[in-house]
PDB file of C-alpha atoms in Angstrom:
ATOM      1  CA  MET B   1      17.983   1.417 -11.877  1.00  0.00           C
ATOM      2  CA  SER B   2      21.409   2.119 -10.884  1.00  0.00           C
ATOM      3  CA  GLN B   3      24.433   0.772 -12.724  1.00  0.00           C
ATOM      4  CA  LYS B   4      25.333  -1.217  -9.380  1.00  0.00           C
ATOM      5  CA  ASN B   5      22.019  -2.788  -9.271  1.00  0.00           C
ATOM      6  CA  VAL B   6      22.066  -3.735 -13.075  1.00  0.00           C
ATOM      7  CA  TYR B   7      25.546  -5.503 -12.236  1.00  0.00           C
ATOM      8  CA  LYS B   8      24.189  -7.205  -9.082  1.00  0.00           C
ATOM      9  CA  TRP B   9      21.171  -8.608 -11.089  1.00  0.00           C
ATOM     10  CA  TYR B  10      23.452  -9.687 -14.056  1.00  0.00           C
ATOM     11  CA  LYS B  11      25.622 -11.462 -11.715  1.00  0.00           C
ATOM     12  CA  ASP B  12      22.745 -13.438  -9.800  1.00  0.00           C
ATOM     13  CA  PHE B  13      21.152 -14.373 -13.157  1.00  0.00           C
ATOM     14  CA  LYS B  14      24.530 -15.684 -14.511  1.00  0.00           C
ATOM     15  CA  GLU B  15      24.973 -17.663 -11.192  1.00  0.00           C
ATOM     16  CA  GLY B  16      21.605 -19.464 -11.950  1.00  0.00           C
ATOM     17  CA  ARG B  17      18.758 -17.358 -10.553  1.00  0.00           C
ATOM     18  CA  GLU B  18      15.641 -17.601 -12.725  1.00  0.00           C
ATOM     19  CA  ARG B  19      12.890 -15.431 -11.222  1.00  0.00           C
ATOM     20  CA  VAL B  20      12.841 -11.705 -10.414  1.00  0.00           C
ATOM     21  CA  ASP B  21      10.468 -12.097  -7.515  1.00  0.00           C
ATOM     22  CA  ASP B  22      11.925 -11.235  -3.962  1.00  0.00           C
ATOM     23  CA  LEU B  23      13.782 -13.959  -2.359  1.00  0.00           C
ATOM     24  CA  GLU B  24      12.594 -15.059   1.100  1.00  0.00           C
ATOM     25  CA  HIS B  25      14.449 -12.909   3.929  1.00  0.00           C
ATOM     26  CA  SER B  26      14.297 -12.894   7.518  1.00  0.00           C
ATOM     27  CA  GLY B  27      12.268  -9.931   9.254  1.00  0.00           C
ATOM     28  CA  ARG B  28       9.419  -9.191  11.132  1.00  0.00           C
ATOM     29  CA  PRO B  29       6.173  -9.737   9.255  1.00  0.00           C
ATOM     30  CA  SER B  30       3.817  -7.023   8.933  1.00  0.00           C
ATOM     31  CA  THR B  31       0.988  -7.257  11.571  1.00  0.00           C
ATOM     32  CA  SER B  32      -0.720  -4.008  11.090  1.00  0.00           C
ATOM     33  CA  THR B  33      -2.320  -4.684   7.339  1.00  0.00           C
ATOM     34  CA  ASP B  34      -3.822  -7.858   8.592  1.00  0.00           C
ATOM     35  CA  GLU B  35      -7.406  -8.829   7.577  1.00  0.00           C
ATOM     36  CA  GLN B  36      -8.913  -7.488  10.771  1.00  0.00           C
ATOM     37  CA  HIS B  37      -7.266  -4.155  10.372  1.00  0.00           C
ATOM     38  CA  VAL B  38      -8.213  -3.825   6.744  1.00  0.00           C
ATOM     39  CA  ASN B  39     -11.883  -4.474   7.853  1.00  0.00           C
ATOM     40  CA  LYS B  40     -11.849  -2.051  10.484  1.00  0.00           C
ATOM     41  CA  VAL B  41     -10.450   0.623   8.172  1.00  0.00           C
ATOM     42  CA  LYS B  42     -13.064  -0.237   5.478  1.00  0.00           C
ATOM     43  CA  GLU B  43     -15.942   0.056   7.972  1.00  0.00           C
ATOM     44  CA  LEU B  44     -14.777   3.266   9.409  1.00  0.00           C
ATOM     45  CA  VAL B  45     -14.134   4.915   5.826  1.00  0.00           C
ATOM     46  CA  LEU B  46     -17.651   3.781   4.540  1.00  0.00           C
ATOM     47  CA  LYS B  47     -19.220   5.376   7.567  1.00  0.00           C
ATOM     48  CA  ASN B  48     -17.491   8.783   7.115  1.00  0.00           C
ATOM     49  CA  ARG B  49     -15.443   9.384   3.733  1.00  0.00           C
ATOM     50  CA  ARG B  50     -14.098  12.566   5.162  1.00  0.00           C
ATOM     51  CA  LEU B  51     -11.861  10.924   7.784  1.00  0.00           C
ATOM     52  CA  ILE B  52      -8.219  12.071   7.375  1.00  0.00           C
ATOM     53  CA  VAL B  53      -5.303   9.214   8.019  1.00  0.00           C
ATOM     54  CA  LYS B  54      -4.443  10.798  11.331  1.00  0.00           C
ATOM     55  CA  ASP B  55      -8.088   9.968  12.401  1.00  0.00           C
ATOM     56  CA  LEU B  56      -7.932   6.445  11.323  1.00  0.00           C
ATOM     57  CA  THR B  57      -4.575   5.962  12.887  1.00  0.00           C
ATOM     58  CA  ASP B  58      -5.694   7.237  16.286  1.00  0.00           C
ATOM     59  CA  MET B  59      -8.790   5.229  16.102  1.00  0.00           C
ATOM     60  CA  ILE B  60      -7.346   1.936  15.120  1.00  0.00           C
ATOM     61  CA  GLU B  61      -3.979   2.456  16.683  1.00  0.00           C
ATOM     62  CA  ILE B  62      -1.777   1.547  13.966  1.00  0.00           C
ATOM     63  CA  SER B  63       0.916   3.504  11.942  1.00  0.00           C
ATOM     64  CA  GLU B  64      -0.005   6.053   9.410  1.00  0.00           C
ATOM     65  CA  GLY B  65       2.177   4.002   6.950  1.00  0.00           C
ATOM     66  CA  SER B  66       0.021   1.194   7.593  1.00  0.00           C
ATOM     67  CA  VAL B  67      -3.283   2.935   7.398  1.00  0.00           C
ATOM     68  CA  LYS B  68      -2.030   4.458   3.913  1.00  0.00           C
ATOM     69  CA  THR B  69      -1.041   0.824   2.657  1.00  0.00           C
ATOM     70  CA  ILE B  70      -4.511  -0.340   3.512  1.00  0.00           C
ATOM     71  CA  LEU B  71      -6.320   2.319   1.892  1.00  0.00           C
ATOM     72  CA  LYS B  72      -4.452   2.424  -1.252  1.00  0.00           C
ATOM     73  CA  ASP B  73      -3.218  -1.375  -1.753  1.00  0.00           C
ATOM     74  CA  HIS B  74      -6.143  -3.181   0.040  1.00  0.00           C
ATOM     75  CA  LEU B  75      -9.121  -1.087  -0.458  1.00  0.00           C
ATOM     76  CA  GLY B  76      -8.166   0.711  -3.676  1.00  0.00           C
ATOM     77  CA  LEU B  77      -8.924   4.115  -2.346  1.00  0.00           C
ATOM     78  CA  ARG B  78      -7.423   7.558  -3.094  1.00  0.00           C
ATOM     79  CA  LYS B  79      -8.087  10.834  -1.636  1.00  0.00           C
ATOM     80  CA  VAL B  80      -9.876  13.309  -4.023  1.00  0.00           C
ATOM     81  CA  LYS B  81     -11.049  16.693  -2.657  1.00  0.00           C
ATOM     82  CA  SER B  82     -10.790  15.382   1.042  1.00  0.00           C
ATOM     83  CA  ARG B  83     -12.864  12.468   0.283  1.00  0.00           C
ATOM     84  CA  LEU B  84     -11.693   8.909   0.093  1.00  0.00           C
ATOM     85  CA  VAL B  85     -13.121   7.167  -3.208  1.00  0.00           C
ATOM     86  CA  PRO B  86     -12.493   4.414  -5.171  1.00  0.00           C
ATOM     87  CA  LYS B  87      -9.601   5.023  -7.725  1.00  0.00           C
ATOM     88  CA  THR B  88     -11.954   4.060 -10.638  1.00  0.00           C
ATOM     89  CA  LEU B  89     -14.036   7.119  -9.695  1.00  0.00           C
ATOM     90  CA  ASN B  90     -10.979   9.589  -9.991  1.00  0.00           C
ATOM     91  CA  TYR B  91     -11.476  10.550 -13.602  1.00  0.00           C
ATOM     92  CA  CYS B  92     -15.164  11.297 -13.041  1.00  0.00           C
ATOM     93  CA  THR B  93     -14.439  13.534 -10.080  1.00  0.00           C
ATOM     94  CA  ARG B  94     -11.811  15.453 -12.080  1.00  0.00           C
ATOM     95  CA  SER B  95     -14.087  16.410 -15.017  1.00  0.00           C
ATOM     96  CA  SER B  96     -16.475  18.182 -12.796  1.00  0.00           C
TER      97      SER B  96
END
């Protein structure tokens, strides 16, 4: 963390802030990582684990970043030897 951020956090807490969670802010909510898109990505990946992110973006018509977020954060998948597998299987595939 930079010195500038340390001073900012110090000032915020000294002024009464009690939590480190992000504060509410204006902005556009994410619409590409909704339940419908998560389910569609999951369905496609379970049918063919050799799909690449570009294929998924073309099929579902959402951004590459959104597809990567869905794969990693929502489905807990990771690419290993050109296959999408659950993160818990990474250690098994590395030893073989």
